[in-house]
PDB file of C-alpha atoms in Angstrom:
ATOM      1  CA  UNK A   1      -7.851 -11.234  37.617  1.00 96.00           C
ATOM      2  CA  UNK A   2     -11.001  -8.842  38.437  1.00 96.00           C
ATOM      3  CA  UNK A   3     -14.224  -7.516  37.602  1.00 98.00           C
ATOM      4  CA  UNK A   4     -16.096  -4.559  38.155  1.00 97.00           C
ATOM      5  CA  UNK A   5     -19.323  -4.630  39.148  1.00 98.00           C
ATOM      6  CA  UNK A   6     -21.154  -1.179  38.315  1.00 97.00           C
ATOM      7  CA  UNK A   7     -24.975   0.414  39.852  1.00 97.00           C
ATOM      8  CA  UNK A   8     -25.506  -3.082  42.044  1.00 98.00           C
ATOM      9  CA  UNK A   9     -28.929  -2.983  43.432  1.00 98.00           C
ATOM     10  CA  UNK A  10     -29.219  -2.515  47.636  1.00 97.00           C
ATOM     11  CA  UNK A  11     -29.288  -6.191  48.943  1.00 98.00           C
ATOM     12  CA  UNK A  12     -28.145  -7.576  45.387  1.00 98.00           C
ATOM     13  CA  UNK A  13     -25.096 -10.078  45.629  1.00 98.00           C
ATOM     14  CA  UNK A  14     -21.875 -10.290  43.061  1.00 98.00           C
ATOM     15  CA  UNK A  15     -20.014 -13.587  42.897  1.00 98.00           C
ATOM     16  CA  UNK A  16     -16.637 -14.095  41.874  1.00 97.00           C
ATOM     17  CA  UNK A  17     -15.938 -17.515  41.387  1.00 98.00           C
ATOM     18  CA  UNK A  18     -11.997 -19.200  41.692  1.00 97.00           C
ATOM     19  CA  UNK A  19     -10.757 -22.939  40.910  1.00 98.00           C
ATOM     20  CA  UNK A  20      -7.702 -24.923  40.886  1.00 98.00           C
ATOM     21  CA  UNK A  21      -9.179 -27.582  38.306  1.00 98.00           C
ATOM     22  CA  UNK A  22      -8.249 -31.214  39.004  1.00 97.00           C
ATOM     23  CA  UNK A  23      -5.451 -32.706  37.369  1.00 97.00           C
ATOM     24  CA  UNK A  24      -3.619 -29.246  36.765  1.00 98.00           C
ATOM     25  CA  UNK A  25      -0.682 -30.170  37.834  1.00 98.00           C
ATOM     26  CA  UNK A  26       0.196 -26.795  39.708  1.00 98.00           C
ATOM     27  CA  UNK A  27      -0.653 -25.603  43.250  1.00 98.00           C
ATOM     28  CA  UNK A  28      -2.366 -22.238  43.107  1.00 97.00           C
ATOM     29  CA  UNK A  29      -0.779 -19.388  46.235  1.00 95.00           C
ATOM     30  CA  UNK A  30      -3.520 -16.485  46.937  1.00 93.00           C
ATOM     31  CA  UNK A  31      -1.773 -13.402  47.944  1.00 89.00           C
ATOM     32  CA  UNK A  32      -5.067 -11.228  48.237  1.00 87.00           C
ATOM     33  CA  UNK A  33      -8.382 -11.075  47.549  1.00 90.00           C
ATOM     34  CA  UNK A  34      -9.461  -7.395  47.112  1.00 89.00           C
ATOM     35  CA  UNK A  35     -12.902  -6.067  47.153  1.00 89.00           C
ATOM     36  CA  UNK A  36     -13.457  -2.109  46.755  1.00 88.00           C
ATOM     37  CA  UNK A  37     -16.842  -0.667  47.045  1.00 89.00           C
ATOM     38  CA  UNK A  38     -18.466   2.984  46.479  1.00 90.00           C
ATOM     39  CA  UNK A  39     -21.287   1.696  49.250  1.00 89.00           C
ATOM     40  CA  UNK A  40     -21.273  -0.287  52.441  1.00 91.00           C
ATOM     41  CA  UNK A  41     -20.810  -4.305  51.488  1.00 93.00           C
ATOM     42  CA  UNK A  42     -21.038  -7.240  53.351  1.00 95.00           C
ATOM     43  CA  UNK A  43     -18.295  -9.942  52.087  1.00 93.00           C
ATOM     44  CA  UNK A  44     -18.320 -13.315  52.495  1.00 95.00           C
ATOM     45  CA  UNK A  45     -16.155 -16.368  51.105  1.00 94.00           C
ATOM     46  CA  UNK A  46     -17.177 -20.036  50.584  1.00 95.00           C
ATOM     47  CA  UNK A  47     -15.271 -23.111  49.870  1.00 95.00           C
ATOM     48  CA  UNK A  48     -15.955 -26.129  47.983  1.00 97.00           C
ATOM     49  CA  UNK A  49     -18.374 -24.275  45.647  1.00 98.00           C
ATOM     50  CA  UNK A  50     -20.584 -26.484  43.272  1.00 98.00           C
ATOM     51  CA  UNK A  51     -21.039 -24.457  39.778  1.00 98.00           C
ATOM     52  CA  UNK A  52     -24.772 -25.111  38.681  1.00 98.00           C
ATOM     53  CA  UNK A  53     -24.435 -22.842  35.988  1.00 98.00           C
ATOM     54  CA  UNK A  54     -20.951 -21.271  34.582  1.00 98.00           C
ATOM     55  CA  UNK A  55     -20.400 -17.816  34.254  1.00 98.00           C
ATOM     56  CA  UNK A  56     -18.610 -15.464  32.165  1.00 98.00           C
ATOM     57  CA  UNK A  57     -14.898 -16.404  32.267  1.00 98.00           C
ATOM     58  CA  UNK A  58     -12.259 -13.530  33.412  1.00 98.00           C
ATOM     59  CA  UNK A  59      -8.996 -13.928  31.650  1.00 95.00           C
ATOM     60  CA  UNK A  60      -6.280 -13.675  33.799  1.00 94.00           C
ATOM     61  CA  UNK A  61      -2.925 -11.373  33.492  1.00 92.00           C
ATOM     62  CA  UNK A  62       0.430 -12.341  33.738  1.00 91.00           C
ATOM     63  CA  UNK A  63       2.077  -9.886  36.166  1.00 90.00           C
ATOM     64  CA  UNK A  64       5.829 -10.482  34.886  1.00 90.00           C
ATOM     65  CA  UNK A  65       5.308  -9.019  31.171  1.00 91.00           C
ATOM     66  CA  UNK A  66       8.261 -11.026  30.068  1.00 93.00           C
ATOM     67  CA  UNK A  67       6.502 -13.939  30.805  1.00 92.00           C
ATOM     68  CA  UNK A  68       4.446 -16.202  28.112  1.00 90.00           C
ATOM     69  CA  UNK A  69       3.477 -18.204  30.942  1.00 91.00           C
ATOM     70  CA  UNK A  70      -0.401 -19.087  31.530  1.00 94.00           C
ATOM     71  CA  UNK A  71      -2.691 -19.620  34.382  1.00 96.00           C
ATOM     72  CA  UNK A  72      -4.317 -23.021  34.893  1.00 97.00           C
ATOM     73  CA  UNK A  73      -6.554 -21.036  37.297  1.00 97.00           C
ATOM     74  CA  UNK A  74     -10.919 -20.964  36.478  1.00 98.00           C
ATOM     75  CA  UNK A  75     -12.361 -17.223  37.042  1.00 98.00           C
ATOM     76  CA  UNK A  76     -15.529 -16.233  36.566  1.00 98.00           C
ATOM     77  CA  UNK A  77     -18.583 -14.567  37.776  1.00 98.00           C
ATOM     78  CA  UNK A  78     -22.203 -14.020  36.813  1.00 97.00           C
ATOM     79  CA  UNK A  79     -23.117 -17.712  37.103  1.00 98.00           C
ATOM     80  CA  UNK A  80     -24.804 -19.951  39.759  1.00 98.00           C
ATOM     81  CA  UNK A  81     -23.324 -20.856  42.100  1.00 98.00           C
ATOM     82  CA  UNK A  82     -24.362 -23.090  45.763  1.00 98.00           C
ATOM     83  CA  UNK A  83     -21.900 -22.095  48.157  1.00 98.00           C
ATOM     84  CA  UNK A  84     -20.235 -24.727  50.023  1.00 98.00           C
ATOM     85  CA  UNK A  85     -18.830 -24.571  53.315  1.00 97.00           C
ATOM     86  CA  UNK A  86     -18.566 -20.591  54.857  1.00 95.00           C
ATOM     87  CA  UNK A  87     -14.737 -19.275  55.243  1.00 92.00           C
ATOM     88  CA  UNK A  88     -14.816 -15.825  56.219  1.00 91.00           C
ATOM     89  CA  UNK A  89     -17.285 -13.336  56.750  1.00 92.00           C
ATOM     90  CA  UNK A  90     -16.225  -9.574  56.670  1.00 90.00           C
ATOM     91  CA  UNK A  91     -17.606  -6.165  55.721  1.00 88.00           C
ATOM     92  CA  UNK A  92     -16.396  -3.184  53.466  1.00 86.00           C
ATOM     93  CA  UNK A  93     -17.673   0.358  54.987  1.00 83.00           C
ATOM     94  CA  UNK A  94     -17.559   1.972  51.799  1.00 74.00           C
ATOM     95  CA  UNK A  95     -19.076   5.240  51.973  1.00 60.00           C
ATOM     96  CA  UNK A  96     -21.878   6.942  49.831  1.00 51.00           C
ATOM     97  CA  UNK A  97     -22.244  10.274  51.758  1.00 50.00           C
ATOM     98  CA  UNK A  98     -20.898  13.663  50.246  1.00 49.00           C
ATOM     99  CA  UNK A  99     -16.673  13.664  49.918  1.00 45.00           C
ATOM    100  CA  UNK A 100     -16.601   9.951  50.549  1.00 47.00           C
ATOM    101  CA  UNK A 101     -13.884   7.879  49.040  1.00 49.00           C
ATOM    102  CA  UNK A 102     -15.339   4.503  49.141  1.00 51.00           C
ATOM    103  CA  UNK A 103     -13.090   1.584  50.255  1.00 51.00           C
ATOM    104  CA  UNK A 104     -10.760  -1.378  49.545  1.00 55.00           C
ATOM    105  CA  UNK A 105     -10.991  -4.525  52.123  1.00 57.00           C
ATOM    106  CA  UNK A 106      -7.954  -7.373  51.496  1.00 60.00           C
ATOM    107  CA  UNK A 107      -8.888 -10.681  53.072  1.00 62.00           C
ATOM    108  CA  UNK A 108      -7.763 -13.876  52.743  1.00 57.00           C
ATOM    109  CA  UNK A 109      -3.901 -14.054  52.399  1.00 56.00           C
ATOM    110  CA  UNK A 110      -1.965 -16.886  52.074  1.00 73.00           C
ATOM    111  CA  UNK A 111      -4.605 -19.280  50.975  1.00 89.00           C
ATOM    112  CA  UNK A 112      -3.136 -22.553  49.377  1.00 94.00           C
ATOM    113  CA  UNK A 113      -5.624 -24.130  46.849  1.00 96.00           C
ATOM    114  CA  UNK A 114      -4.255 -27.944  45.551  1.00 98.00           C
ATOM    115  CA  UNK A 115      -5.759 -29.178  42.336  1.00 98.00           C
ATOM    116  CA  UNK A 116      -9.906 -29.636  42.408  1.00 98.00           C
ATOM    117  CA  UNK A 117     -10.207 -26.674  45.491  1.00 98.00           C
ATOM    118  CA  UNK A 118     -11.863 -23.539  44.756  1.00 97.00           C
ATOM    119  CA  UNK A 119     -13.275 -20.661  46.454  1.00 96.00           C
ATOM    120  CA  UNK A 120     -16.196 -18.426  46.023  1.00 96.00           C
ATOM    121  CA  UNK A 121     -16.264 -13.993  47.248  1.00 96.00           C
ATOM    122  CA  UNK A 122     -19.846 -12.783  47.451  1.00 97.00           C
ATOM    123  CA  UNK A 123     -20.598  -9.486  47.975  1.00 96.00           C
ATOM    124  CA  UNK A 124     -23.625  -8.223  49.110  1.00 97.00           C
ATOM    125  CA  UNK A 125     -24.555  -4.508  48.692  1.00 97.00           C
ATOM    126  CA  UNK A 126     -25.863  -2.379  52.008  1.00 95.00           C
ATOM    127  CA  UNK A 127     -25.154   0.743  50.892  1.00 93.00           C
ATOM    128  CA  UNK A 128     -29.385   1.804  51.047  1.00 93.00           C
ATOM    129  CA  UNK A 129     -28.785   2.862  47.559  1.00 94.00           C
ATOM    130  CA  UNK A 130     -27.016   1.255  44.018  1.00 96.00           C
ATOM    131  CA  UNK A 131     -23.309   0.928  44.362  1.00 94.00           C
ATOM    132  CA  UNK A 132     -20.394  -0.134  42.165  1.00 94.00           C
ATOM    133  CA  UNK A 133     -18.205  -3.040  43.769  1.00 95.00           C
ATOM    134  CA  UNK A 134     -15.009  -4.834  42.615  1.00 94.00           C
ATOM    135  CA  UNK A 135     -13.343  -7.876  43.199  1.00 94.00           C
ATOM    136  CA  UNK A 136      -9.383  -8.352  42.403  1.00 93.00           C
ATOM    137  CA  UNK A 137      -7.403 -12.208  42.977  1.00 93.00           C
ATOM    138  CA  UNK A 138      -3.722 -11.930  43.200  1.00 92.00           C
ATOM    139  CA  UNK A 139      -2.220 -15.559  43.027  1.00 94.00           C
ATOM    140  CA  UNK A 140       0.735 -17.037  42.001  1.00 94.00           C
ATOM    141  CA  UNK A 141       1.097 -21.363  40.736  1.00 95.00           C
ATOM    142  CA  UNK A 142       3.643 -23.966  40.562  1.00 94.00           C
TER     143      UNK A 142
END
C-alpha cells in the first residue's frame, strides 16, 4: 500500500498512517517501509498513534495475484493524527539540483505489529522548495 504525495510545501509534513486493528485475528510482518522524495526529507516514525480525525483510506494490494485473500491491515493518510511514542528518526537526501535523481530511504524492517499496534511515517519536506514524496508499506499477516 502507498501514496504519493505531489508539490509538498518546504517544512509541510505527510502522514501515512498503519494499524493492526484489535481483535483481527492475524499478526501483521513489515518487510519495508519506503519513502522516495524529489527534495531533501526528514522521516520520522511513531508508535501507538491516537487517530483524532481519520483520513482517506489506501486500499491495499495483494502481491500473489492468484490470491483472493484480504488485508485486515488500516492505511491511510491525510488525517490527524497525535503521534505517540518516537521510533526512528532518519532523513532522505533527495536532491532538487540540475540532473538529480531524487531518492528512496527503506527503514524499518522486520517490524512485528500484534492486533491493536500501529505505526505512524511522517515526512517532513527540507528541500527549500515544493517537492513530491512517497510512502510504500510492504507487509505480510497471519
Amino acid at each position: 500500500a502507498g501514496h504519493r504525495f505531489e508539490s509538498v510545501a518546504d517544512g509541510a509534513s505527510v502522514d501515512m498512517y498503519f494499524e493492526n486493528p484489535g481483535g483481527s485475528g492475524r499478526t501483521v510482518y513489515i518487510v519495508a517501509v519506503l519513502v522516495s522524495s524529489s527534495g531533501k526529507a526528514f522521516i520520522d516514525i511513531y508508535r501507538d498513534n491516537a487517530v483524532d480525525v481519520s483520513g482517506t483510506r489506501v486500499e491495499p494490494v495483494n502481491l500473489n495475484l492468484g490470491s483472493g485473500n484480504t488485508s485486515v491491515a488500516r492505511v491511510e493518510y491525510g488525517g490527524t493524527y497525535t503521534p505517540g511514542r518516537l521510533a526512528l528518526d532518519d532523513m532522505n537526501p533527495g536532491g532538487t539540483i540540475v540532473r538529480s535523481i531524487g531518492w528512496v530511504s527503506e527503514i524499518g524492517e522486520s517490524v512485528i505489529l500484534p492486533p491493536g499496534t500501529n505505526f505512524l511515517v511522517r515526512v517532513t519536506n527540507k528541500a527549500n522548495t515544493s517537492a513530491d514524496l512517497a510512502i510504500r508499506i510492504l507487509w505480510w499477516e497471519e
